[in-house]
Structures are given as C-alpha cells and as structure tokens.
C-alpha cells in the first residue's frame, strides 16, 4: 500500500485535485477531509449541513477552517445542477424528480463532478455500493468505447502488487464485456505504475476443457487482443487466456499447461469470468493470503468515482481520495 501511494503522491504533489466527499457528517470522512486539506495533493469538497459538519468538527476537536463545505439542500449551485441533471437524463427525470434527487449528497456530488466543479468523488462510508455507484452510472457514464464500468482491487503484500477485476459491479458478463474489462484493467494497472500482463481466468487452460463458460473466456481473450492492437497507450502490454489461476501465476505450471503463451507465470492483472468468481477470489487472497485489498476502484467512467466499504477507516478515505485524484489526471 505504501509503495502504491508513494507513486501517486509524487504525481499529485502541488496539484490540489478537488475531490468531493459527500458524507461530511461521518466522523471518518470529516477526519480524512481535515488531513487531506493539510496537504497539497487533494483538496476536499465536503457535502453536508454546515452546522452539523461544524458540530462534528467541534466534537472531534479538529479545525475545518478553509475547507469548502456545500449543503446540497441550500447551495446556490442547485438550480444550475438541477437543469444540467434534467438535460443529462434526457426524459428520464422531471425537474421535480431532480429537485428531490439532488437533495441526496451522492447525486449532488456526482453533478459537481459532471459539471467539472470537482475532478472526482469518494463515497460509501455510509452508503451501499449501489447507492454510491448508481448516480455515476446515470450521470457521468462510461467513456467512449466502454459499455460497462467495472471495479478492480489492487492486491498488495510487501513488494507484490496485483490487479483483480471485475470484483464489484457486473453480476454477469459476456465475452465483449470481459474483453473491455481486460483492457480497462490494463489501463488502471498502468496508471498506477505497473507493467500489465493480463490473464483472463477460467477453469480451463488453453482449451483443456470446452464448455460455453470456457469458450466465452477464449472468445473474450481474442477480442481483448484485437482491442489491444488499437490502444497505443497500452504498447508493451500482454493479454492472454484462457488460464486456470495456477497456469497464469506459477511458472512451472505455465510451462506445462501453456508453453506457447507470452505469460509464463508472471501475470499481474487477473480478469475473472464473473462477479461471483471475482468477488470470492479477491477475498480469498485477502483473507487466506494476507494481501491488503485496495478498492474497488471503478474504471471505464468519464470521471473517477470510487466506493468505500462501510467498515472503512479514516486512512482508507484518505487513500481512496488520493487514488481517485490520480485517476483524474
Ligand atoms: C451497479 C448496480 C448498482 C447497477 O444497478 P441498477 O442501478 O439497478 O442498474 P440499472 O440497470 O437500473 O441501471 C441504472 C443505469 O446505470 C447504467 N448501468 C448499469 N450497470 C452499468 C455498468 N456496469 N456500467 C455502466 N452503466 C451501467 C444503466 O445503463 C442505467 O443507465 P440509464 O439509467 O441511463 O439507462 C448493480 O449492477 C449492482 O448492484 N451490482 C452489484 C454491486 C455489488 O453488490 N457488488 C458487490 C460488493 S462490492
């Protein structure tokens, strides 16, 4: 974790990237805002009722002087954001519905990002994944060429660092979506200083089993390799599959099961065939393998929005804010 953050801190020095923290009345979030405001990397924009936020700061014994606090219910930006929301939702929300939705700090905060008043958003300390992510899917939407957003975890243990996805968003995936996730995961790995070697995982290695499930991953590998050829920013990246995990990760198994592959047990980005596999897989690495799991980091959106776990600490809010700021550069 320290190494990942070192790389990002260096990139962000002096940038004061504006990141919205919609949960300003959560102790951990407010503490994180105070900490971030002291530095020069992330400038927090805290949402909440100013008096409630001030009362919490007094209770915590921290100073919030100089930190921008916006109350979604009374902000002078409301009319502009409501009009922009109705326009963006094109017939899917009336002005009356927008009035109500923009009382929700996640919707309000996401609109601040959409209208370029902030570069990214970090929420979820007190909201479910769905409530945090839905406004981003509806408003910020995916980048051109990406049909689905997905969520990866950085798995970190001492000097080892891997990316695993999708572990957070899409319950089911077809070959096209899996291929997109392979490309987006490679880009995320690269943003964070890695040299991506992407393995698409299955319960089969290079045709050792043939079922609709394995063939989906074989097809996704082909599509991802074709896409890779168009992605100049990913020059040097390797993508291959389908692999069982050991064939992607253990050189002696790779040499037996996939001797022709450019990946010989040195994969560092793992793409799972479904959300079930991904979510279970990263938690096994975390709990049995002793890896720190940082994320989920959402990828494929036009601007970064990231989801905290409800069990997060102040340190987690600070780290995810730094990661989100780095994604916006
Ligand atoms: C992400 C999630 C919240 C979206 O659910 P939802 O809000 O019911 O989704 P809907 O189908 O109503 O879609 C809402 C909007 O988001 C868009 N959307 C949904 N999934 C998307 C995706 N993966 N990528 C991009 N856009 C997506 C839809 O196109 C729709 O846009 P529109 O309103 O402009 O037409 C849902 O897929 C989910 O709960 N996933 C699992 C999350 C989870 O529990 N993870 C494990 C713990 S980390």
Coordinates of N, CA, C and O and ligand atoms in Angstrom, one line a residue, residues 89 92 129-130 133-134 137-138 141-142 147-150 153 167-171 275 279 296 307, ligand 1:
X89 N -30.3 13.6 -18.2 CA -31.1 12.4 -18.1 C -32.1 12.3 -19.2 O -32.9 11.3 -19.3
X92 N -35.6 11.1 -18.7 CA -35.7 10.0 -17.6 C -35.9 10.6 -16.3 O -36.1 9.9 -15.3
X129 N -22.9 0.1 -2.0 CA -22.3 0.3 -3.3 C -23.3 0.8 -4.3 O -22.9 1.7 -5.1
X130 N -24.4 0.2 -4.4 CA -25.4 0.6 -5.4 C -25.8 2.1 -5.3 O -25.8 2.8 -6.3
X133 N -22.7 4.1 -6.5 CA -22.3 4.0 -7.9 C -23.4 4.4 -8.9 O -23.1 4.9 -10.0
X134 N -24.7 4.2 -8.5 CA -25.8 4.5 -9.5 C -25.7 5.9 -10.1 O -25.9 6.0 -11.3
X137 N -23.2 6.0 -12.8 CA -23.6 5.3 -14.0 C -24.6 6.1 -14.8 O -24.6 6.1 -16.0
X138 N -25.5 6.8 -14.1 CA -26.6 7.5 -14.8 C -26.1 8.9 -15.3 O -26.6 9.3 -16.3
X141 N -21.4 8.4 -16.7 CA -21.5 7.4 -17.7 C -20.1 6.9 -18.2 O -19.1 7.5 -17.7
X142 N -20.1 5.9 -19.0 CA -18.8 5.3 -19.4 C -18.1 6.1 -20.6 O -18.8 6.8 -21.3
X147 N -18.6 0.0 -22.6 CA -20.0 -0.1 -22.4 C -20.4 -0.3 -21.0 O -21.5 -0.1 -20.6
X148 N -19.4 -0.8 -20.2 CA -19.7 -1.1 -18.8 C -18.6 -0.6 -17.9 O -17.4 -0.8 -18.2
X149 N -18.9 0.0 -16.8 CA -17.9 0.2 -15.8 C -17.7 -1.1 -15.0 O -18.5 -2.0 -15.0
X150 N -16.5 -1.2 -14.4 CA -16.2 -2.4 -13.6 C -15.3 -1.9 -12.4 O -14.9 -0.8 -12.4
X153 N -9.6 -4.4 -7.7 CA -8.9 -4.3 -6.4 C -7.4 -4.4 -6.7 O -7.0 -5.2 -7.5
X167 N -14.5 -7.3 -9.6 CA -14.8 -7.8 -8.3 C -16.0 -7.1 -7.7 O -16.3 -7.3 -6.5
X168 N -16.6 -6.2 -8.4 CA -17.6 -5.3 -7.7 C -18.9 -4.9 -8.4 O -19.8 -4.6 -7.7
X169 N -18.9 -4.9 -9.7 CA -20.1 -4.3 -10.3 C -21.0 -5.2 -11.1 O -22.2 -5.2 -10.9
X170 N -20.5 -5.9 -12.1 CA -21.3 -6.6 -13.1 C -21.6 -8.1 -12.7 O -20.7 -8.9 -12.9
X171 N -22.8 -8.3 -12.3 CA -23.2 -9.7 -12.0 C -22.9 -10.7 -13.1 O -22.5 -11.8 -12.8
X275 N -18.8 -12.0 -11.7 CA -18.6 -11.2 -10.4 C -18.5 -12.2 -9.2 O -17.8 -12.0 -8.3
X279 N -15.4 -11.7 -6.9 CA -15.6 -11.2 -5.5 C -15.1 -12.3 -4.5 O -14.4 -11.9 -3.5
X296 N -13.0 -1.3 -4.1 CA -12.9 -1.4 -5.6 C -12.7 0.0 -6.2 O -13.2 1.0 -5.8
X307 N -15.9 3.9 -4.5 CA -16.8 3.4 -3.4 C -16.0 2.9 -2.2 O -15.2 2.0 -2.4
Ligands
LIG1 C1 -24.1 -1.4 -10.3 C2 -25.5 -1.6 -10.0 C3 -25.8 -0.9 -8.7 C4 -26.4 -1.0 -11.0 O1 -27.7 -1.4 -10.7 P1 -29.1 -0.6 -11.1 O2 -29.0 0.8 -10.6 O3 -30.2 -1.4 -10.6 O4 -28.9 -0.6 -12.6 P2 -29.9 -0.3 -13.7 O5 -30.0 -1.5 -14.6 O6 -31.2 0.3 -13.1 O7 -29.2 0.9 -14.4 C5 -29.1 2.2 -14.0 C6 -28.3 3.0 -15.0 O8 -26.9 2.5 -14.9 C7 -26.4 2.0 -16.1 N1 -25.6 0.8 -15.8 C8 -25.9 -0.2 -15.0 N2 -24.9 -1.1 -14.9 C9 -23.8 -0.5 -15.6 C10 -22.5 -0.8 -15.8 N3 -21.9 -1.9 -15.3 N4 -21.7 0.1 -16.5 C11 -22.2 1.2 -17.0 N5 -23.5 1.6 -16.8 C12 -24.3 0.7 -16.1 C13 -27.7 1.6 -16.9 O9 -27.4 1.6 -18.3 C14 -28.6 2.7 -16.5 O10 -28.4 3.8 -17.2 P3 -29.7 4.7 -17.6 O11 -30.5 5.0 -16.4 O12 -29.0 6.0 -18.2 O13 -30.4 3.9 -18.7 C15 -25.9 -3.2 -9.9 O14 -25.4 -3.8 -11.0 C16 -25.3 -3.8 -8.7 O15 -25.9 -3.7 -7.6 N6 -24.2 -4.6 -8.9 C17 -23.6 -5.4 -7.8 C18 -22.9 -4.4 -6.8 C19 -22.4 -5.2 -5.6 O16 -23.2 -5.6 -4.8 N7 -21.1 -5.6 -5.6 C20 -20.5 -6.4 -4.6 C21 -20.0 -5.6 -3.5 S1 -18.6 -4.6 -3.9

